[in-house]
Coordinates of C-alpha atoms in Angstrom, one line a residue:
M1 CA 0.2 36.6 -6.5
L2 CA -0.3 35.8 -10.1
G3 CA 3.2 36.1 -10.9
A4 CA 4.1 33.8 -8.2
L5 CA 1.1 31.2 -9.1
T6 CA 2.4 31.3 -12.8
I7 CA 6.0 31.1 -12.1
T8 CA 5.2 27.9 -10.0
L9 CA 2.9 26.3 -12.3
L10 CA 5.4 26.9 -15.1
A11 CA 8.0 25.4 -12.7
Y12 CA 5.8 22.1 -12.0
L13 CA 5.7 21.7 -16.1
M14 CA 9.7 22.4 -16.8
L15 CA 10.2 19.7 -13.9
A16 CA 8.3 17.0 -15.0
A17 CA 9.5 17.8 -18.6
A18 CA 13.2 17.8 -17.3
F19 CA 12.7 14.4 -15.0
Y20 CA 11.2 13.0 -18.1
G21 CA 14.1 13.5 -20.4
L22 CA 16.5 12.2 -17.5
G23 CA 14.7 9.3 -17.0
F24 CA 14.3 8.5 -20.5
A25 CA 18.1 8.9 -21.2
C26 CA 18.9 6.8 -18.0
I27 CA 17.1 4.2 -19.1
R28 CA 18.4 4.3 -22.6
V29 CA 22.0 4.6 -21.3
L30 CA 21.4 1.6 -19.0
G31 CA 20.4 -0.7 -21.6
A32 CA 16.7 -0.8 -22.3
S33 CA 15.6 -1.3 -25.6
T34 CA 13.5 1.2 -27.5
S35 CA 10.4 -1.4 -27.7
E36 CA 10.1 -1.1 -24.0
R37 CA 7.9 1.7 -22.9
P38 CA 7.1 2.2 -19.3
E39 CA 4.7 4.6 -18.2
P40 CA 5.3 8.0 -19.2
L41 CA 5.1 9.3 -15.4
W42 CA 7.3 6.4 -14.6
L43 CA 10.1 8.0 -16.4
V44 CA 9.7 11.3 -14.4
W45 CA 10.3 9.6 -11.7
Q46 CA 13.1 7.5 -12.6
G47 CA 14.5 11.1 -14.0
W48 CA 13.8 12.5 -10.4
G49 CA 15.7 9.4 -8.9
L50 CA 18.7 10.1 -11.2
Y51 CA 18.4 13.8 -10.4
L52 CA 18.6 13.1 -6.5
L53 CA 22.0 10.9 -7.1
F54 CA 23.7 13.8 -9.1
L55 CA 22.7 16.1 -6.2
L56 CA 24.0 13.7 -3.4
S57 CA 27.2 13.1 -5.4
V58 CA 28.0 16.5 -6.3
H59 CA 27.3 18.1 -3.2
L60 CA 30.2 15.8 -1.5
F61 CA 32.5 18.8 -3.4
L62 CA 30.3 21.6 -4.1
P63 CA 27.4 23.6 -2.3
L64 CA 23.9 23.2 -4.4
Q65 CA 23.4 26.5 -6.3
A66 CA 21.8 27.6 -9.3
A67 CA 25.2 27.1 -11.3
V68 CA 25.7 23.7 -10.1
V69 CA 22.0 22.3 -10.1
S70 CA 20.8 23.7 -13.1
P71 CA 22.8 21.8 -16.3
P72 CA 21.4 18.3 -15.7
L73 CA 17.8 19.7 -15.7
L74 CA 18.2 21.7 -18.9
L75 CA 20.0 18.6 -20.5
G76 CA 16.6 16.6 -19.3
L77 CA 14.6 19.1 -21.3
V78 CA 16.9 19.0 -24.3
V79 CA 16.1 15.2 -24.5
F80 CA 12.6 15.7 -23.8
L81 CA 12.2 17.8 -26.6
R82 CA 14.0 15.5 -28.7
A83 CA 12.0 12.4 -27.4
Q84 CA 8.8 14.1 -28.4
P85 CA 6.6 12.1 -26.3
W86 CA 3.8 13.8 -27.4
R87 CA 4.2 12.1 -30.7
G88 CA 1.2 10.1 -31.9
L89 CA -1.1 11.6 -29.3
R90 CA -4.3 12.1 -30.5
L91 CA -6.2 14.7 -28.6
S92 CA -9.7 14.3 -27.6
W93 CA -12.6 15.8 -25.4
R94 CA -11.0 13.6 -22.5
H95 CA -8.1 15.4 -22.6
G96 CA -9.8 19.1 -22.2
V97 CA -11.4 17.5 -19.2
T98 CA -8.5 16.2 -17.6
C99 CA -6.7 19.6 -18.3
G100 CA -9.6 21.5 -17.1
L101 CA -9.7 19.3 -13.9
A102 CA -5.9 19.7 -13.5
L103 CA -5.6 23.1 -13.7
P104 CA -7.3 24.0 -10.6
V105 CA -6.0 21.5 -8.5
A106 CA -2.6 22.5 -9.3
T107 CA -3.3 26.0 -8.7
W108 CA -4.9 25.3 -5.1
V109 CA -1.7 23.2 -4.5
A110 CA 0.7 25.6 -5.6
A111 CA -1.2 28.5 -3.6
R112 CA -1.3 26.0 -0.5
S113 CA 2.3 25.5 -0.6
M114 CA 3.2 29.2 -0.4
L115 CA 1.6 29.7 3.2
V116 CA 3.8 30.3 6.1
P117 CA 5.7 27.2 7.1
T118 CA 3.9 25.9 10.4
N119 CA 5.9 22.4 10.8
Y120 CA 7.6 22.3 14.0
D121 CA 10.8 20.6 12.7
T122 CA 10.9 22.9 9.7
G123 CA 11.9 25.6 12.2
L124 CA 14.0 23.1 14.4
Y125 CA 16.2 21.7 11.3
H126 CA 14.7 21.6 8.1
L127 CA 15.5 25.0 6.4
Q128 CA 19.0 25.2 8.5
S129 CA 19.8 22.0 6.7
I130 CA 18.6 23.4 3.3
R131 CA 20.7 26.5 4.4
W132 CA 23.8 24.4 4.6
D133 CA 23.3 22.7 1.3
N134 CA 23.1 25.8 -0.6
T135 CA 26.1 27.5 1.3
F136 CA 28.7 24.8 1.6
P137 CA 29.7 21.6 0.2
L138 CA 28.7 18.8 2.5
V139 CA 30.4 19.4 5.9
P140 CA 32.1 16.7 7.9
G141 CA 31.1 16.4 11.4
L142 CA 28.0 18.6 10.9
G143 CA 26.0 16.5 13.5
N144 CA 28.3 17.8 16.3
L145 CA 26.9 21.0 16.0
H146 CA 23.0 20.2 15.9
D147 CA 22.4 16.5 16.1
R148 CA 19.3 16.5 13.9
L149 CA 21.7 18.0 11.1
A150 CA 23.1 14.5 11.0
F151 CA 19.8 13.2 9.4
N152 CA 21.0 11.9 6.0
Q153 CA 17.9 13.1 4.2
S154 CA 18.0 13.3 0.5
F155 CA 14.8 15.4 0.5
F156 CA 16.7 18.6 1.6
E157 CA 19.2 18.3 -1.4
F158 CA 16.1 18.3 -3.7
A159 CA 14.5 21.2 -2.0
A160 CA 18.0 23.1 -2.1
A161 CA 18.3 22.7 -5.7
L162 CA 15.2 24.0 -6.4
N163 CA 16.2 27.3 -4.4
F164 CA 18.4 27.8 -7.5
H165 CA 20.3 29.7 -5.2
P166 CA 20.6 32.7 -5.1
Y167 CA 17.8 33.8 -7.1
F168 CA 14.6 31.9 -5.9
G169 CA 14.6 30.8 -2.6
H170 CA 11.2 28.8 -2.2
G171 CA 12.6 25.5 -3.2
A172 CA 10.7 24.0 0.0
A173 CA 7.6 24.7 -1.1
L174 CA 8.1 23.9 -4.3
A175 CA 9.7 20.2 -4.0
N176 CA 6.7 18.8 -1.7
S177 CA 4.0 20.4 -3.9
F178 CA 5.4 19.1 -7.3
L179 CA 6.2 15.9 -5.7
Y180 CA 2.3 15.7 -4.5
L181 CA 1.0 16.7 -8.0
L182 CA 3.2 13.9 -9.7
T183 CA 1.7 11.2 -7.2
L184 CA -1.7 12.4 -7.9
A185 CA -1.1 12.3 -11.5
S186 CA 0.8 9.2 -11.3
L187 CA -2.3 7.1 -9.7
M188 CA -4.6 8.7 -11.8
A189 CA -3.1 7.8 -14.8
L190 CA -3.3 4.3 -13.9
V191 CA -7.0 4.5 -13.3
S192 CA -9.2 2.5 -16.3
W193 CA -12.9 3.6 -16.1
R194 CA -13.7 1.3 -18.8
N195 CA -15.4 -1.8 -17.2
F196 CA -14.7 -0.5 -13.6
L197 CA -16.0 -2.8 -11.6
Q198 CA -14.8 -6.1 -13.8
G199 CA -11.9 -7.4 -14.2
C200 CA -9.2 -8.0 -11.4
P201 CA -9.3 -5.9 -8.6
L202 CA -5.5 -5.8 -7.8
E203 CA -5.1 -3.9 -11.0
K204 CA -8.3 -2.0 -11.6
L205 CA -8.7 -0.7 -8.0
S206 CA -5.4 -0.3 -6.3
P207 CA -4.6 3.0 -8.1
L208 CA -8.1 4.5 -7.0
L209 CA -8.1 3.7 -3.4
P210 CA -5.5 5.8 -2.0
I211 CA -6.9 8.9 -3.8
A212 CA -9.2 10.1 -1.0
Y213 CA -6.4 9.9 1.7
L214 CA -4.0 11.8 -0.8
A215 CA -6.4 14.5 -0.7
Y216 CA -6.6 14.6 2.9
L217 CA -2.8 14.8 3.3
G218 CA -2.7 17.7 1.1
T219 CA -5.2 19.5 3.5
H220 CA -3.6 18.6 7.0
F221 CA -0.2 18.5 8.9
S222 CA 1.1 21.5 7.1
S223 CA 2.4 19.2 4.6
L224 CA 2.3 21.2 1.5
N225 CA 3.8 24.4 3.3
S226 CA 6.6 22.8 4.8
A227 CA 10.4 21.8 4.3
S228 CA 9.2 18.1 6.0
P229 CA 10.4 14.9 4.1
D230 CA 7.4 13.2 5.8
L231 CA 4.8 13.8 3.1
T232 CA 7.4 12.8 0.3
G233 CA 8.2 9.4 2.4
E234 CA 4.3 8.7 2.6
L235 CA 4.0 9.5 -1.1
L236 CA 6.8 6.8 -1.9
Q237 CA 5.3 4.2 0.2
I238 CA 1.6 4.5 -1.5
L239 CA 3.3 4.8 -5.1
M240 CA 5.6 1.7 -4.5
L241 CA 2.7 -0.2 -3.0
V242 CA 0.2 0.3 -5.8
S243 CA 3.0 -0.2 -8.5
L244 CA 4.0 -3.9 -6.9
T245 CA 0.1 -4.8 -6.4
R246 CA -0.3 -4.2 -10.4
Q247 CA 2.5 -6.2 -11.1
I248 CA 1.7 -9.1 -8.9
S249 CA -1.7 -9.0 -10.5
R250 CA -0.2 -9.4 -13.8
I251 CA 1.9 -12.2 -13.0
S252 CA -1.0 -13.8 -11.4
R253 CA -3.0 -13.9 -14.3
G254 CA -0.2 -15.3 -16.8
Q255 CA 0.5 -11.9 -18.1
T256 CA 4.3 -10.6 -18.5
S257 CA 4.6 -7.9 -16.1
P258 CA 7.0 -5.2 -17.8
A259 CA 10.5 -6.2 -16.7
L260 CA 11.6 -2.5 -17.0
Q261 CA 8.8 -1.1 -14.9
D262 CA 9.8 -3.7 -12.1
A263 CA 13.6 -2.3 -12.3
L264 CA 12.0 1.2 -12.1
L265 CA 10.1 0.2 -9.1
A266 CA 13.7 -0.6 -7.3
T267 CA 14.9 3.0 -7.8
L268 CA 12.0 4.4 -5.9
A269 CA 12.6 2.1 -3.0
A270 CA 16.0 3.4 -2.9
V271 CA 15.1 6.9 -3.0
A272 CA 12.7 6.4 -0.2
I273 CA 15.4 5.0 2.0
T274 CA 17.3 7.9 1.4
V275 CA 14.5 10.2 1.9
K276 CA 13.7 9.1 5.3
L277 CA 15.7 6.0 7.2
S278 CA 12.2 5.0 8.8
N279 CA 11.5 3.6 5.0
L280 CA 14.1 1.2 5.3
V281 CA 11.5 -1.6 6.2
F282 CA 9.1 -0.8 3.7
S283 CA 11.6 -0.5 1.0
G284 CA 13.6 -3.3 2.3
L285 CA 10.6 -5.7 1.9
T286 CA 9.4 -4.4 -1.4
L287 CA 12.8 -5.1 -3.0
L288 CA 12.5 -8.4 -1.3
V289 CA 9.1 -9.2 -2.9
L290 CA 10.0 -7.7 -6.6
V291 CA 13.5 -9.9 -6.6
N292 CA 11.8 -12.9 -5.4
N293 CA 9.1 -12.9 -7.8
Y294 CA 10.5 -11.9 -10.8
R295 CA 14.1 -12.2 -10.6
W296 CA 15.0 -13.7 -13.8
Q297 CA 13.2 -11.3 -15.7
L298 CA 15.1 -8.3 -13.9
L299 CA 18.5 -9.9 -14.8
R300 CA 17.6 -8.1 -18.3
H301 CA 17.7 -4.6 -16.4
K302 CA 20.4 -5.4 -13.6
R303 CA 22.1 -1.9 -14.9
I304 CA 18.9 0.1 -13.3
F305 CA 19.4 -1.8 -10.2
L306 CA 22.9 -1.0 -10.1
M307 CA 21.5 2.6 -10.3
A308 CA 19.6 2.1 -7.2
L309 CA 22.7 0.6 -5.5
A310 CA 25.2 3.6 -6.4
L311 CA 22.4 5.7 -4.7
L312 CA 22.4 3.8 -1.5
V313 CA 26.2 3.8 -1.7
V314 CA 26.4 7.8 -2.0
W315 CA 23.8 8.1 0.5
S316 CA 25.6 5.7 3.0
I317 CA 28.8 7.9 2.2
R318 CA 27.3 10.9 3.0
G319 CA 26.1 9.5 6.5
Y320 CA 29.8 8.7 7.1
V321 CA 30.6 12.2 6.2
L322 CA 27.8 13.9 8.3
S323 CA 28.1 11.8 11.4
G324 CA 30.3 9.0 10.8
M325 CA 27.9 6.6 10.8
P326 CA 25.7 5.5 7.8
L327 CA 22.5 5.0 9.6
F328 CA 22.4 8.0 11.8
P329 CA 20.7 8.0 14.5
L330 CA 21.9 4.2 14.6
S331 CA 25.4 3.9 15.5
L332 CA 25.8 0.6 13.8
G333 CA 28.8 0.7 11.5
R334 CA 30.3 3.6 13.1
V335 CA 33.9 4.6 12.0
P336 CA 36.1 6.8 14.3
F337 CA 36.9 9.4 11.9
E338 CA 38.4 12.8 13.6
W339 CA 34.8 14.5 13.0
A340 CA 32.9 11.4 13.9
M341 CA 30.2 12.3 16.6
P342 CA 30.2 10.2 19.9
A343 CA 28.2 7.2 19.7
K344 CA 26.3 8.1 23.0
H345 CA 25.0 11.3 21.1
A346 CA 23.1 9.3 18.5
D347 CA 22.2 6.7 21.2
E348 CA 20.9 9.4 23.2
L349 CA 18.7 11.1 20.2
R350 CA 17.3 7.8 19.4
H351 CA 16.1 7.3 22.8
V352 CA 14.7 11.0 22.9
V353 CA 12.9 10.4 19.7
R354 CA 11.3 7.2 20.9
A355 CA 10.4 8.2 24.2
W356 CA 8.7 11.5 22.4
A357 CA 6.8 9.7 20.3
R358 CA 5.7 7.3 23.1
Q359 CA 4.6 10.4 25.5
P360 CA 5.1 13.9 24.1
G361 CA 5.3 16.7 27.1
P362 CA 7.9 17.4 30.0
D363 CA 8.1 14.2 31.5
F364 CA 8.7 12.1 27.9
R365 CA 12.1 10.7 29.4
Q366 CA 10.0 8.3 31.6
A367 CA 8.4 6.5 28.7
D368 CA 11.9 5.1 27.2
T369 CA 11.5 1.9 29.2
G370 CA 8.7 0.1 30.5
W371 CA 5.1 -0.1 29.4
A372 CA 3.5 2.3 31.6
W373 CA 3.3 4.9 28.7
T374 CA 1.2 2.3 26.4
G375 CA -2.2 3.6 28.2
P376 CA -2.0 7.1 27.5
W377 CA -0.7 6.4 24.3
L378 CA -3.7 4.4 23.1
Q379 CA -6.0 7.1 24.7
R380 CA -4.3 9.7 22.5
I381 CA -4.4 7.7 19.5
Y382 CA -7.8 7.1 19.7
Q383 CA -8.8 10.9 20.7
S384 CA -6.4 12.6 18.4
H385 CA -5.6 10.3 15.5
W386 CA -8.8 8.2 14.7
L387 CA -8.7 8.6 10.8
E388 CA -5.2 8.3 10.6
V389 CA -4.6 5.0 12.9
V390 CA -7.9 3.6 14.2
F391 CA -10.2 3.6 11.2
P392 CA -7.8 2.2 8.7
L393 CA -6.7 -0.5 11.2
A394 CA -10.5 -1.1 11.9
L395 CA -10.9 -1.6 8.1
S396 CA -7.9 -3.8 7.9
G397 CA -9.3 -6.2 10.3
A398 CA -12.6 -6.3 9.0
A399 CA -11.1 -6.9 5.5
L400 CA -8.7 -9.6 6.7
A401 CA -11.5 -11.3 8.8
G402 CA -13.6 -11.8 5.4
A403 CA -10.6 -13.0 3.3
L404 CA -9.7 -15.3 5.7
W405 CA -13.2 -16.8 5.8
L406 CA -13.4 -16.9 2.0
S407 CA -10.1 -18.6 2.2
R408 CA -11.5 -21.3 4.9
N409 CA -11.6 -24.0 1.8
G410 CA -7.8 -23.6 0.9
H411 CA -8.2 -21.1 -1.8
R412 CA -5.6 -18.5 -1.8
Q413 CA -5.6 -14.9 -3.6
P414 CA -2.0 -14.2 -5.2
G415 CA 0.0 -11.2 -3.4
W416 CA -0.6 -11.9 0.3
S417 CA 3.0 -10.8 0.9
L418 CA 1.5 -7.3 0.1
S419 CA 0.1 -7.0 3.3
A420 CA 3.2 -8.1 4.9
I421 CA 5.1 -4.9 3.6
P422 CA 2.9 -2.5 5.8
A423 CA 2.3 -4.7 8.6
S424 CA 6.2 -5.1 9.0
A425 CA 6.7 -1.7 8.8
I426 CA 3.8 -0.8 11.4
V427 CA 5.7 -3.3 13.9
F428 CA 9.0 -1.4 13.3
W429 CA 7.3 1.8 13.8
F430 CA 5.6 0.7 17.2
A431 CA 9.1 -0.4 18.4
F432 CA 11.4 2.5 17.3
G433 CA 9.2 5.7 17.4
P434 CA 5.3 5.1 17.6
D435 CA 4.3 8.6 16.9
P436 CA 1.5 8.7 14.3
R437 CA 3.2 11.3 12.1
F438 CA 6.0 8.7 11.4
G439 CA 3.6 5.9 10.0
R440 CA 0.4 7.7 9.1
A441 CA 0.5 5.9 5.6
L442 CA 1.5 2.6 6.7
F443 CA -2.1 2.1 8.3
W444 CA -4.1 3.3 5.2
C445 CA -1.6 1.2 3.0
L446 CA -2.4 -1.9 5.2
A447 CA -6.3 -1.1 5.1
Y448 CA -5.8 -0.9 1.1
T449 CA -3.8 -4.5 0.6
T450 CA -6.4 -6.3 2.7
S451 CA -9.1 -4.7 1.2
L452 CA -7.8 -5.7 -2.4
Q453 CA -7.4 -9.3 -1.0
L454 CA -10.9 -9.7 0.1
L455 CA -12.1 -8.4 -3.3
G456 CA -9.8 -10.3 -5.1
L457 CA -11.5 -13.7 -3.3
V458 CA -15.1 -12.1 -3.6
Y459 CA -14.1 -11.5 -7.3
T460 CA -13.6 -15.5 -7.5
Q461 CA -15.6 -17.1 -5.5
L462 CA -19.4 -14.9 -5.5
S463 CA -21.5 -13.4 -7.9
P464 CA -20.7 -10.3 -9.9
R465 CA -23.2 -8.7 -8.3
A466 CA -21.7 -9.3 -4.6
Y467 CA -18.3 -8.2 -6.0
G468 CA -20.0 -4.9 -7.1
A469 CA -21.7 -4.5 -3.6
V470 CA -18.2 -5.4 -1.8
A471 CA -16.0 -3.1 -4.4
L472 CA -18.5 -0.1 -3.7
T473 CA -18.6 -0.6 -0.4
I474 CA -14.7 -0.7 0.2
L475 CA -14.2 2.2 -2.2
C476 CA -16.8 4.4 0.2
L477 CA -14.8 3.2 3.4
C478 CA -11.6 4.0 1.6
S479 CA -13.2 7.4 0.7
R480 CA -14.0 8.2 4.3
P481 CA -11.0 11.0 4.5
L482 CA -12.9 12.9 1.8
F483 CA -15.4 14.0 4.6
S484 CA -12.8 15.5 7.1
L485 CA -11.3 17.8 4.5
T486 CA -10.8 21.1 6.4
N487 CA -9.3 24.4 5.4
L488 CA -9.5 24.3 2.1
H489 CA -9.6 28.4 2.1
L490 CA -6.3 28.4 3.7
V491 CA -4.3 29.6 0.6
S492 CA -2.0 32.5 0.0
R493 CA -3.3 35.6 -1.8
S494 CA 0.2 37.1 -1.4
G495 CA 2.4 34.9 -3.0
W496 CA 5.4 33.3 -1.2
Q497 CA 5.1 33.9 2.6
N498 CA 8.5 33.9 4.2
P499 CA 9.3 31.3 7.6
P500 CA 8.8 33.4 11.0
V501 CA 12.0 35.2 12.0
V502 CA 13.0 34.8 15.7
A503 CA 15.6 36.3 17.9
L504 CA 19.0 34.8 18.1
R505 CA 22.0 35.7 20.4
A506 CA 25.6 35.2 19.8
Q507 CA 27.5 32.8 21.6
K508 CA 31.5 31.7 21.1
T509 CA 32.6 28.6 21.8
H510 CA 36.0 28.0 23.4
G511 CA 37.6 27.7 20.0
G512 CA 36.0 31.2 19.0
L513 CA 33.5 30.1 16.6
T514 CA 30.4 32.2 17.1
I515 CA 27.1 30.2 17.1
W516 CA 24.0 31.6 16.9
I517 CA 21.3 30.4 19.5
P518 CA 17.4 31.1 19.6
E519 CA 16.6 33.2 22.7
K520 CA 13.3 31.4 23.3
G521 CA 12.5 27.7 22.3
D522 CA 14.6 25.5 20.0
Q523 CA 13.6 26.7 16.6
A524 CA 16.2 29.1 14.7
W525 CA 13.9 28.9 11.0
D526 CA 15.8 30.2 8.7
G527 CA 18.7 32.0 10.6
P528 CA 22.1 32.7 10.3
L529 CA 24.6 30.0 9.9
P530 CA 25.7 28.5 12.2
S531 CA 22.8 28.0 14.4
T532 CA 21.8 25.4 16.9
P533 CA 19.8 25.4 20.4
Y534 CA 22.3 23.0 21.7
F535 CA 25.4 24.8 22.2
R536 CA 28.4 22.9 23.1
Q537 CA 31.8 24.4 24.0
E538 CA 34.0 22.0 22.2
V539 CA 32.5 22.4 19.1
G540 CA 34.8 24.4 16.4
L541 CA 36.0 24.3 13.0
R542 CA 38.5 21.5 12.0
V543 CA 40.0 23.9 9.2
P544 CA 40.2 27.5 10.4
G545 CA 38.5 30.3 8.1

């Protein structure tokens, strides 16, 4: 166990250093001047985005094995050592305290990520997607074998890369836990404790409000010990919103928002779309607000925007290869390639996902039309998802009412467009798949933006004492998830635990292809390839062998 923990903690440090080096090299190659210095951890995120672009591109031609995925990381480490970001750093007791707090948190996250994965979709298709990535280049028409293998989610390429196949094999646990810790560190690095309740709340409080919910995410929903991209999607939503909030705050006070930092936010928005298509509205509106507010400043770093565009282009190409559709399960833009999935299969899967999200159970198909499902759905939300949906919605409503009351004299707080981002994403979520796991962070993001709008109005219109009281109240309400932290003792004490192994039976298609099918249920977990619970006789190899 000690060896596994040591390897994992060292891997976190090595990945952070390598991505910092890649991010640093990226912004220099793309034209940023040496005088522009974004937040160090933002360079780590930029480097991660560049690494994803590399993985998505190279996987078109090669399987993601150790010899392929390692050279960019080694290059990043070399650049990190040459850049010497620690140069000029004066160590103080604060750094010692920070390390003393960070080590046990990172150790707990690492041990938690080593548990047996229990996420249902991890057994259904997550691990299978990663195995395909490690074993073959991107397979044209792979979605014909298993509809969900056509989900074009870049998180699986990241997890497959961290497998360092065939030497390591625990990339799924490492991927989510690393990004979780990086998000926590990124937010905490933005918190300024000096004169905490003084100054613009949009900038002072925005990075602190989500911390409690992030702690809750780490202890619930099998987030850390799974190969699910859901957690990464939520982390990116929170990070984008906090960054955009702070930048709007600077502009509203007449300060210059760092143009380079704004351009890096575009990379995060593009990455979020590739991680999970359901982020399309959230990321799209983030980019729209960013470009609308800062288009002249951003022209200085249009090359970094081109990198975000390249990421989306390569991701779309991969969608065409997997299914013949760039936005599967949307059949929009389908091209009838030889390997393209029938449009009816995409439409059927979309209807299944929506109906199951509305009314999970044996009669879920009845919920695809009409509104009869809303009553049971509302009851399920209230009873089982109070903290993820009901509480943040109530907080949003109360904060919005207070902000509107304080705005009755015509005074407007900058950044009202921020609340429109999660609100629009919630409308999209409700229309296409209202399962709480598809939109958990959206409700808390809405609570954060409306609360910050209220605080901004209180700060400018009421006394400092009133502002302090309201700020502390909102901090306490946003800390509510801390009182629901459970199962903190559930960590691995024996190192990495393997996923379940299920019985599979072999069945041949008309073309002679042997396919492995689960004996019970529809989860093959990390079983042999090709595996699917949806056997189709017409499936075969395009190229024999």
